Short mmCIF file of C-alpha atoms in Angstrom, two decimals:
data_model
loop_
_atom_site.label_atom_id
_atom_site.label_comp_id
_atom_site.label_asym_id
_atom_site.label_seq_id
_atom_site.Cartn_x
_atom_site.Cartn_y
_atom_site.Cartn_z
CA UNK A 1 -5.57 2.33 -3.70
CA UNK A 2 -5.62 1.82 -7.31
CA UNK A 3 -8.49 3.55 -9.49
CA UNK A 4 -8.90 1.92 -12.97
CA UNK A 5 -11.47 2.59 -15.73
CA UNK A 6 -14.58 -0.51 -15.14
CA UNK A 7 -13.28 -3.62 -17.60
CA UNK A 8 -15.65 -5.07 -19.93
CA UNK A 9 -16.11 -8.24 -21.80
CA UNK A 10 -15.20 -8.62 -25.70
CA UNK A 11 -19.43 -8.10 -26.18
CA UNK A 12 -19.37 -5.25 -23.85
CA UNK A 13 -20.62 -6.48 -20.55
CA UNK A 14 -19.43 -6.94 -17.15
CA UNK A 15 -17.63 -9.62 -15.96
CA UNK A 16 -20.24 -11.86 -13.86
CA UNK A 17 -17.72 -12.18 -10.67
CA UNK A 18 -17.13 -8.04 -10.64
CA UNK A 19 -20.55 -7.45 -11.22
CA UNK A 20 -21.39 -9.08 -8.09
CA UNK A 21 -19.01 -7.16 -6.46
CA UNK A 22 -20.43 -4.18 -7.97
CA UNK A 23 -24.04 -4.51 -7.10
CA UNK A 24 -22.97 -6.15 -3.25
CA UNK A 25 -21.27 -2.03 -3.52
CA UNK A 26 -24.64 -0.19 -4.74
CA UNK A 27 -26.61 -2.39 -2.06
CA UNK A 28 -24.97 -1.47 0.56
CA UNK A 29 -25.88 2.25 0.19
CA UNK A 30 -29.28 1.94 -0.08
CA UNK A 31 -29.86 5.38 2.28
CA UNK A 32 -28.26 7.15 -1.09
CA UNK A 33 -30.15 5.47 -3.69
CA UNK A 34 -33.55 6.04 -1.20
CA UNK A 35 -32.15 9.48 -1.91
CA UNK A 36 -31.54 9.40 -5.90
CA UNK A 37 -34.22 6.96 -7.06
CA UNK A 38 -32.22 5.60 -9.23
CA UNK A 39 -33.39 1.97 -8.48
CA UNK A 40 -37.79 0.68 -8.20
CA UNK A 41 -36.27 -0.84 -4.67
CA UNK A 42 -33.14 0.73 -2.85
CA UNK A 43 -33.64 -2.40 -0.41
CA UNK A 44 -33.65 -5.04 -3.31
CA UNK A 45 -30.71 -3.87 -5.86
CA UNK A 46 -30.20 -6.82 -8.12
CA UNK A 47 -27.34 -7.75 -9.99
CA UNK A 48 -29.46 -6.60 -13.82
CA UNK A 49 -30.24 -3.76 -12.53
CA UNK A 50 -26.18 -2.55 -11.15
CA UNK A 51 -25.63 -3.83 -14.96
CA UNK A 52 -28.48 -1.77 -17.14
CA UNK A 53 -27.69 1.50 -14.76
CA UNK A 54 -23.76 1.35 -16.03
CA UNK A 55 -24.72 0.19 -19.59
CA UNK A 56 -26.99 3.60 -19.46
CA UNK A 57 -23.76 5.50 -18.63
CA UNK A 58 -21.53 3.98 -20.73
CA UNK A 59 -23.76 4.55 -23.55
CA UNK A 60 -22.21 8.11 -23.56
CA UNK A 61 -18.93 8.23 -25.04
CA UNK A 62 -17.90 10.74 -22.75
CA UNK A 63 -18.75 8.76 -19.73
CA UNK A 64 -16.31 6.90 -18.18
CA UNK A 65 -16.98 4.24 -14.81
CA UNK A 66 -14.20 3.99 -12.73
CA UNK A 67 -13.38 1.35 -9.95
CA UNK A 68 -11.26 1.93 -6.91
CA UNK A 69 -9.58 -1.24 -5.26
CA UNK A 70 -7.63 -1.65 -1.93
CA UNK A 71 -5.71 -4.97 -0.86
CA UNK A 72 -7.71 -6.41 -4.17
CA UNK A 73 -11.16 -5.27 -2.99
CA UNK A 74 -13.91 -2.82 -4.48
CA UNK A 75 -13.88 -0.35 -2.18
CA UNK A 76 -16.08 2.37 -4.39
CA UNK A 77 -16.85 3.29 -8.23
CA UNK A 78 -17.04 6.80 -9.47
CA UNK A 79 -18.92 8.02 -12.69
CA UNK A 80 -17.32 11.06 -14.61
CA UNK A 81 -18.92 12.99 -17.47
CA UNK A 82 -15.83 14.77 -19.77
CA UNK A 83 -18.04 17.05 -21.83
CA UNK A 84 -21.46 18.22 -20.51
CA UNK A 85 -24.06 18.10 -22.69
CA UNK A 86 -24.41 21.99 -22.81
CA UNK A 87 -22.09 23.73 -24.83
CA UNK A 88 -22.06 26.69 -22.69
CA UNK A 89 -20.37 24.35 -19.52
CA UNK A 90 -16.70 24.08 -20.39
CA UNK A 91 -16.29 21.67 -17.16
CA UNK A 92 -16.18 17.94 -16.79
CA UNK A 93 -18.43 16.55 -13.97
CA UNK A 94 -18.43 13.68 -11.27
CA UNK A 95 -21.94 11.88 -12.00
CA UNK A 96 -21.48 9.15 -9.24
CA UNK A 97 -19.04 8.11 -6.00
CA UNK A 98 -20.09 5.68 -4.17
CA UNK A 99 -18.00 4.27 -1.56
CA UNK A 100 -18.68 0.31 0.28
CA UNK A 101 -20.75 1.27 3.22
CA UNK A 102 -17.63 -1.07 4.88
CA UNK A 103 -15.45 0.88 4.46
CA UNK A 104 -16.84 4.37 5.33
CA UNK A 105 -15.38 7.25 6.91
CA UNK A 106 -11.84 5.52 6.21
CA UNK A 107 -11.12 8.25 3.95
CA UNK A 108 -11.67 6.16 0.40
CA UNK A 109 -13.77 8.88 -0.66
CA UNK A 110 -11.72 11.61 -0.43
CA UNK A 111 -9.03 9.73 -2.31
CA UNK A 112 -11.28 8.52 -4.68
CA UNK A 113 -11.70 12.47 -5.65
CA UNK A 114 -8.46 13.29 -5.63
CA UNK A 115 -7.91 10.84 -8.12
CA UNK A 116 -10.73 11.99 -10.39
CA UNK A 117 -9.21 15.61 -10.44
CA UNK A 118 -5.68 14.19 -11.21
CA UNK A 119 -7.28 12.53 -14.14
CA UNK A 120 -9.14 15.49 -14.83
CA UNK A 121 -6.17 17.70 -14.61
CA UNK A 122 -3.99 15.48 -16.73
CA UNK A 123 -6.49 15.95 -19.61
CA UNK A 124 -6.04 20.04 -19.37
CA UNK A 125 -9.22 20.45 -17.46
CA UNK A 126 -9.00 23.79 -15.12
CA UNK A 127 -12.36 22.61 -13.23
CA UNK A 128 -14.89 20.30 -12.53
CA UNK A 129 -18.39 20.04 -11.13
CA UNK A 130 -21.16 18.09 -9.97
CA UNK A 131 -24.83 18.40 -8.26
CA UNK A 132 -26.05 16.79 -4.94
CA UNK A 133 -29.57 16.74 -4.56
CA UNK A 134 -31.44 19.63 -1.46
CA UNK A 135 -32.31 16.04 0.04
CA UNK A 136 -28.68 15.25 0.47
CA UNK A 137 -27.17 17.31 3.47
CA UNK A 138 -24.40 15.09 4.22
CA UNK A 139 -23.44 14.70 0.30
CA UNK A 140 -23.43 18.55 0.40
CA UNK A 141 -20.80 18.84 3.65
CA UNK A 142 -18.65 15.89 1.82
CA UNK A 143 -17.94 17.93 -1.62
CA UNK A 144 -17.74 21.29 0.05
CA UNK A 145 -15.04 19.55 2.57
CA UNK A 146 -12.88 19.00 -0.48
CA UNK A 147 -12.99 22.31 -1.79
CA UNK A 148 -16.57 22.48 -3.65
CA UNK A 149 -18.42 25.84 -3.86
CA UNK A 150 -21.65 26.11 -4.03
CA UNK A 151 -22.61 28.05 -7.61
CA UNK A 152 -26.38 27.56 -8.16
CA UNK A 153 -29.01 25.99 -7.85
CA UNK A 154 -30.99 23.72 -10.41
CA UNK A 155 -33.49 20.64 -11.25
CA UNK A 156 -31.89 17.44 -11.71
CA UNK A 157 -31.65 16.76 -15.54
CA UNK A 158 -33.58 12.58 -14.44
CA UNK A 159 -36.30 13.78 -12.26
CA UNK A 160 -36.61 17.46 -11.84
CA UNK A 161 -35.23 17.58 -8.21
CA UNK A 162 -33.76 20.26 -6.66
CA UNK A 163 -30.15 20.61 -6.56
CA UNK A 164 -27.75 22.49 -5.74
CA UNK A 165 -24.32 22.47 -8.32
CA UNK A 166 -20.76 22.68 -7.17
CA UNK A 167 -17.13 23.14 -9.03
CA UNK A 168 -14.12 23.28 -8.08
CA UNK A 169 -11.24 25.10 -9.50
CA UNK A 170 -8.27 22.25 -10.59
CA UNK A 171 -4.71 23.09 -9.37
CA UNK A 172 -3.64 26.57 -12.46
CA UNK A 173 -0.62 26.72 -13.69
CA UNK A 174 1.34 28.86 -11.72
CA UNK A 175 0.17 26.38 -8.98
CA UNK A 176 2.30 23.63 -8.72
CA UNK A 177 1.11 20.17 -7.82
CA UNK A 178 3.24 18.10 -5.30
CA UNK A 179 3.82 15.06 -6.97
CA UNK A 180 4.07 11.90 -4.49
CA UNK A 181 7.38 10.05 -4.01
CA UNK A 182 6.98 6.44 -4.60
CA UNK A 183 7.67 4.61 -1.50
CA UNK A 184 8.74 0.47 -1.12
CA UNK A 185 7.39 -1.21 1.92
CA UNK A 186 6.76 -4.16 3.39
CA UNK A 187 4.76 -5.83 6.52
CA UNK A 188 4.25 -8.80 8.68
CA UNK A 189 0.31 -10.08 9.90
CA UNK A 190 1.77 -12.07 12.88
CA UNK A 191 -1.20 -14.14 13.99
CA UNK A 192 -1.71 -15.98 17.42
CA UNK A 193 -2.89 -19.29 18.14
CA UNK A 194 -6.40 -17.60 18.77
CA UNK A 195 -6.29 -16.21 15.41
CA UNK A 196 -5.47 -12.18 16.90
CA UNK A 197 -3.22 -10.05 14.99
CA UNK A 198 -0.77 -7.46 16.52
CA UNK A 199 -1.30 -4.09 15.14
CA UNK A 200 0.44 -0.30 16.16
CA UNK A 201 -1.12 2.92 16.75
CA UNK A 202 -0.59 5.68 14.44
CA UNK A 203 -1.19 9.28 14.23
CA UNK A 204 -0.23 10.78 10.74
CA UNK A 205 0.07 14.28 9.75
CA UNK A 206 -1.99 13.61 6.36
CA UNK A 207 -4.32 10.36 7.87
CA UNK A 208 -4.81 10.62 11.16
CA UNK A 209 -5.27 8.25 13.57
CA UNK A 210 -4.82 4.48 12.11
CA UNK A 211 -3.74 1.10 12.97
CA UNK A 212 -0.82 -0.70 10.87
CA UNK A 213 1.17 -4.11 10.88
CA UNK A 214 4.10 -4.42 11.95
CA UNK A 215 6.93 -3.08 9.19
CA UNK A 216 7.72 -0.22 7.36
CA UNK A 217 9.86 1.44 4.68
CA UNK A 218 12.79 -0.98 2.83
CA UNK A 219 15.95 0.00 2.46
CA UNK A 220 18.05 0.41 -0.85
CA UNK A 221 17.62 -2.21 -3.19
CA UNK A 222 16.31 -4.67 0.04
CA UNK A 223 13.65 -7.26 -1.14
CA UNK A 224 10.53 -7.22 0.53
CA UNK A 225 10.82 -10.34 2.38
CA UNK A 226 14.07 -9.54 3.94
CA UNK A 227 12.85 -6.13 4.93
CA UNK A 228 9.73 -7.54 6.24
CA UNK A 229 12.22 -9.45 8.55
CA UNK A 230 14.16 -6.85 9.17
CA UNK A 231 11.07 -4.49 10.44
CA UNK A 232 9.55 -7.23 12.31
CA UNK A 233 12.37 -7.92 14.32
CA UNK A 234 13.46 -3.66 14.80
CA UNK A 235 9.51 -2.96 16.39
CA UNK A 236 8.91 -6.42 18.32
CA UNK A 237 12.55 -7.27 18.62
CA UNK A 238 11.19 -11.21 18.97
CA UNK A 239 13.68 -12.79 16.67
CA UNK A 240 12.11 -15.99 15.94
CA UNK A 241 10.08 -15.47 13.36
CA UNK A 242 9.96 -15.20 9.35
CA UNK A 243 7.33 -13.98 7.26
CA UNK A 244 5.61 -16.43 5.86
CA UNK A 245 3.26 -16.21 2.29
CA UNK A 246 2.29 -13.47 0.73
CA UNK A 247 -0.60 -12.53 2.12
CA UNK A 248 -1.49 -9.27 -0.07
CA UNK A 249 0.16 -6.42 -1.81
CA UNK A 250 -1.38 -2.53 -1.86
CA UNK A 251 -0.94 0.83 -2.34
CA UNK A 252 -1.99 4.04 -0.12
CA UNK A 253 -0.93 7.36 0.26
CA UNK A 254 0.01 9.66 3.35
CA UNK A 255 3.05 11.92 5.06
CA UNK A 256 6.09 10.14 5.78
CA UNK A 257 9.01 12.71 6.87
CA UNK A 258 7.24 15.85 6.02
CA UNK A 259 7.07 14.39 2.34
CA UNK A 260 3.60 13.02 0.09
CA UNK A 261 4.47 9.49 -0.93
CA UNK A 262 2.80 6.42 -2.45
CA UNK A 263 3.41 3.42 -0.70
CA UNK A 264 4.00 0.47 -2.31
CA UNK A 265 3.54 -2.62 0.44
CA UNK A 266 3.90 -6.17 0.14
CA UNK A 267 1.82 -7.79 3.17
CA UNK A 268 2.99 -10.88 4.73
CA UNK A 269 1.50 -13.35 7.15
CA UNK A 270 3.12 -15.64 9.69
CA UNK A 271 2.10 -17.72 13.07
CA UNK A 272 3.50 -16.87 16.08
CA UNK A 273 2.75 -16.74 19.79
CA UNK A 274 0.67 -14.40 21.46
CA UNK A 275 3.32 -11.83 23.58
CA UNK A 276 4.40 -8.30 24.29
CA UNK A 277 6.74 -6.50 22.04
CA UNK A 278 9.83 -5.94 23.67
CA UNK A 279 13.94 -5.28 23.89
CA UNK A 280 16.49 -2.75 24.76
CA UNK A 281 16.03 -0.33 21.90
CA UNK A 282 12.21 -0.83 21.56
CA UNK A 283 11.16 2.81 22.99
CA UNK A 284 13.65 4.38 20.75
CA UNK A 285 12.29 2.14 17.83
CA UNK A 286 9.05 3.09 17.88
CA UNK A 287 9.70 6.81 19.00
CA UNK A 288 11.76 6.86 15.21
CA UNK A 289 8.59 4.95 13.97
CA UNK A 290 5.67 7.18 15.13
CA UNK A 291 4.26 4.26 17.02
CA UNK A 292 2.48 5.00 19.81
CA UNK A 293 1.22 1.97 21.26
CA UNK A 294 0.25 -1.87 20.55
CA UNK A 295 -2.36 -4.05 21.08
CA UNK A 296 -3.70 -7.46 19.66
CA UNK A 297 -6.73 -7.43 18.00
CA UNK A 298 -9.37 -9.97 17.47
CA UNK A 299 -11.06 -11.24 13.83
CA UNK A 300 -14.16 -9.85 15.92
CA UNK A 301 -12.78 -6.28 16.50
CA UNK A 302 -10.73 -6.33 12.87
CA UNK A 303 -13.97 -6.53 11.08
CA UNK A 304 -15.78 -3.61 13.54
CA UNK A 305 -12.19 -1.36 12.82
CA UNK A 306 -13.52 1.63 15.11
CA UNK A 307 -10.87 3.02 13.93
CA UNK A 308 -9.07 2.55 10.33
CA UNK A 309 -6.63 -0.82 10.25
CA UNK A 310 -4.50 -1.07 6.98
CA UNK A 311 -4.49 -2.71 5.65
CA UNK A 312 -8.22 -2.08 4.59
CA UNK A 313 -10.06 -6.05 4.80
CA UNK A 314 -7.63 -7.21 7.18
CA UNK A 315 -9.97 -9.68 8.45
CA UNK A 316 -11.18 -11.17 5.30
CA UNK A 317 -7.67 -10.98 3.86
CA UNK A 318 -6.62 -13.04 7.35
CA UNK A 319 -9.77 -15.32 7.12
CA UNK A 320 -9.32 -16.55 3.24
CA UNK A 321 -5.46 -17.45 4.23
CA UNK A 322 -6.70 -19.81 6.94
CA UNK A 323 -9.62 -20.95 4.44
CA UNK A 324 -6.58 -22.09 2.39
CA UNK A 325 -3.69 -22.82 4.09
CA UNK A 326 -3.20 -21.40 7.09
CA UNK A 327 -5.41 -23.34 9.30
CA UNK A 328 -3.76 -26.35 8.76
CA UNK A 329 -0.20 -24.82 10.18
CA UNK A 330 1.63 -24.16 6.94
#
C-alpha cells in the first residue's frame, strides 16, 4: 500500500478522473457522513461537493490530504492537521480516514494509521490526536484498538457535538522502531477456462487469515518473471505453464520468518486448466510455505472476499485483463 500526499492540478484542483475516484470513496460511507454532517445528503455525495470539502482543508497550510492506493486503487484518504490551531496543543491531529466501504475490515485502516504516525514521527512529533464524535461507537473501538486513550471530552470545533478526544503517544526515543526489511516478490493469477483463479490459504502471525496467488519471495538477483516461474511450478508443481503479462505490481506489509518486511510483488496472469495442485514434494512445499490449503475461486466469490484475497481488487484487476486482452486468448 502506498500513501501519497492528494496531487493537484497546475490551478490547484483535482484531477477530474481521481476525483471521481474520490467522491465514488466518500459515497460509499454514507453511515459516517450520516454521522458527521459534513455533506446536505450523505445518500447523494456529488463529485463538487468531495472537491469544495478538500479545497476547505487544503486551505490550511498545515493541512495535508493523503491518498492510500493498493494494486493501483483508492482504497482510503486520510486528513492530518500538523499544528492545531491552539497554541496550548503541541500535537498534530488526524482530521479524516476514510477507508472504501470495499474494502473494509481488510485491515487498510490500520495501515493507513500506521503510516500517518510514521510521517508524524519523521517530522519529530512525540504524539498525535484526534476526536470521534459520542455518536460514533465503532469509530471510538477503532482508534482505541490502535493504541488511542481517551483524554477528554469536548464540542466539535464545526457543529458543537459532543466528542470525545484521543492521543496517542509516538514511538520516544529510547524506543526503537523496527524498521521493515524490503522484500522482492513475485506471483502468478492462473485463470481457468471458466474464468476461476487458484488461490492458498494463509494464516500470518502479523495478518491473519488471507488468501494469496500462487508465488512468493525471489531469490538473489532473480527477475520477477523467472521467479514467478519458479514459485509456480515449487507450490503446483504443473510445469506447463509461464506467466504471462503483467497483470499488476503492489506493495503490503506483514511477518515473514519472524521478521517485519515490505513486500514488493510483481503480479502476473496466465491461462491454464482447471486442476489440483500436485507432485512428490508438494506437502513439504507448502509446509515451508505456510500454505494451508487451496481452492479455486470464482469472479463471483473474488468480489464477495469473505475473507481478505491479495491481492486487494483481484477481480477487477482479473476482469479489465480480459476487457483487454485476455478474452481473446493472448
Amino acid at each position: 500500500m502506498l500513501l501519497e500526499p492528494l496531487p493537484l492540478t497546475p490551478d490547484h484542483d483535482i484531477p477530474a478522473p481521481l476525483l471521481t475516484e474520490l467522491t465514488a470513496l466518500y459515497a460509499a460511507n454514507h453511515e459516517f457522513h450520516a454521522l458527521s454532517g459534513d455533506f446536505p445528503d450523505p445518500d447523494d455525495i456529488r463529485p463538487e461537493q468531495v472537491a469544495a470539502a478538500l479545497a476547505d482543508e487544503l486551505a490550511n497550510p498545515d493541512v495535508e490530504v493523503l491518498l492510500a492506493r493498493s494494486a493501483g486503487r483508492l482504497v482510503g484518504v486520510a486528513v492530518t492537521l500538523g499544528r492545531h490551531p491552539d497554541p496550548a496543543d503541541p500535537d498534530p491531529w488526524i482530521g479524516l480516514l476514510l477507508v472504501d466501504r470495499g474494502v473494509h475490515r481488510q485491515g487498510y485502516g490500520r495501515r493507513i494509521a500506521e503510516r500517518v504516525e510514521e510521517r508524524f514521527q519523521a517530522a519529530g512529533h512525540t504524539a498525535v490526536r484526534l476526536a470521534v464524535l459520542d455518536a460514533n461507537p465503532k469509530g471510538l473501538a477503532f482508534w482505541t484498538a490502535l493504541g488511542y486513550v481517551v483524554i477528554g471530552h469536548r464540542p466539535d470545533l464545526q457543529l458543537g457535538r459532543p466528542c470525545a478526544v484521543l492521543r496517542k503517544p509516538l514511538h520516544p526515543s529510547h524506543t526503537p522502531v523496527t524498521p521493515r526489511t524490503p522484500r522482492r516478490a513475485a506471483r502468478v493469477a492462473v485463470v481457468d477456462p471458466a474464468g476461476s483463479v487458484l488461490l492458498f490459504r494463509y494464516d500470518n502471525v502479523e495478518v491473519g487469515v488471507h488468501w494469496a496467488l500462487p508465488g512468493g519471495g525471489l531469490e538473489g538477483d532473480e527477475a520477477p518473471r523467472e521467479g514467478a516461474l519458479r514459485e509456480l511450478r515449487e507450490e503446483t508443481g504443473w510445469e506447463d505453464l509461464e506467466p504471462g503479462p503483467l497483470l499488476c505490481t503492489w506493495e503490503h506489509d506483514f511477518t515473514h520468518s519472524d521478521v517485519p518486511v515490505r513486500q514488493h510483488e510483481h503480479v502476473y496472469v496466465t491461462r491454464g486448466p482447471r486442476r489440483e495442485p500436485g507432485g512428490a514434494h508438494l506437502a513439504a512445499a507448502h509446509a515451508a510455505d505456510g500454505i494451508l490449503t487451496w481452492r479455486w475461486w470464482t469472479r463471483a466469490e473474488l468480489a464477495e472476499e469473505a475473507e481478505p484475497v491479495w491481492p486487494t481488487g483481484l477481480a477487477r484487476l482479473l476482469e479489465e485483463w480480459e476487457a483487454g486482452h485476455g478474452g481473446h486468448g493472448d
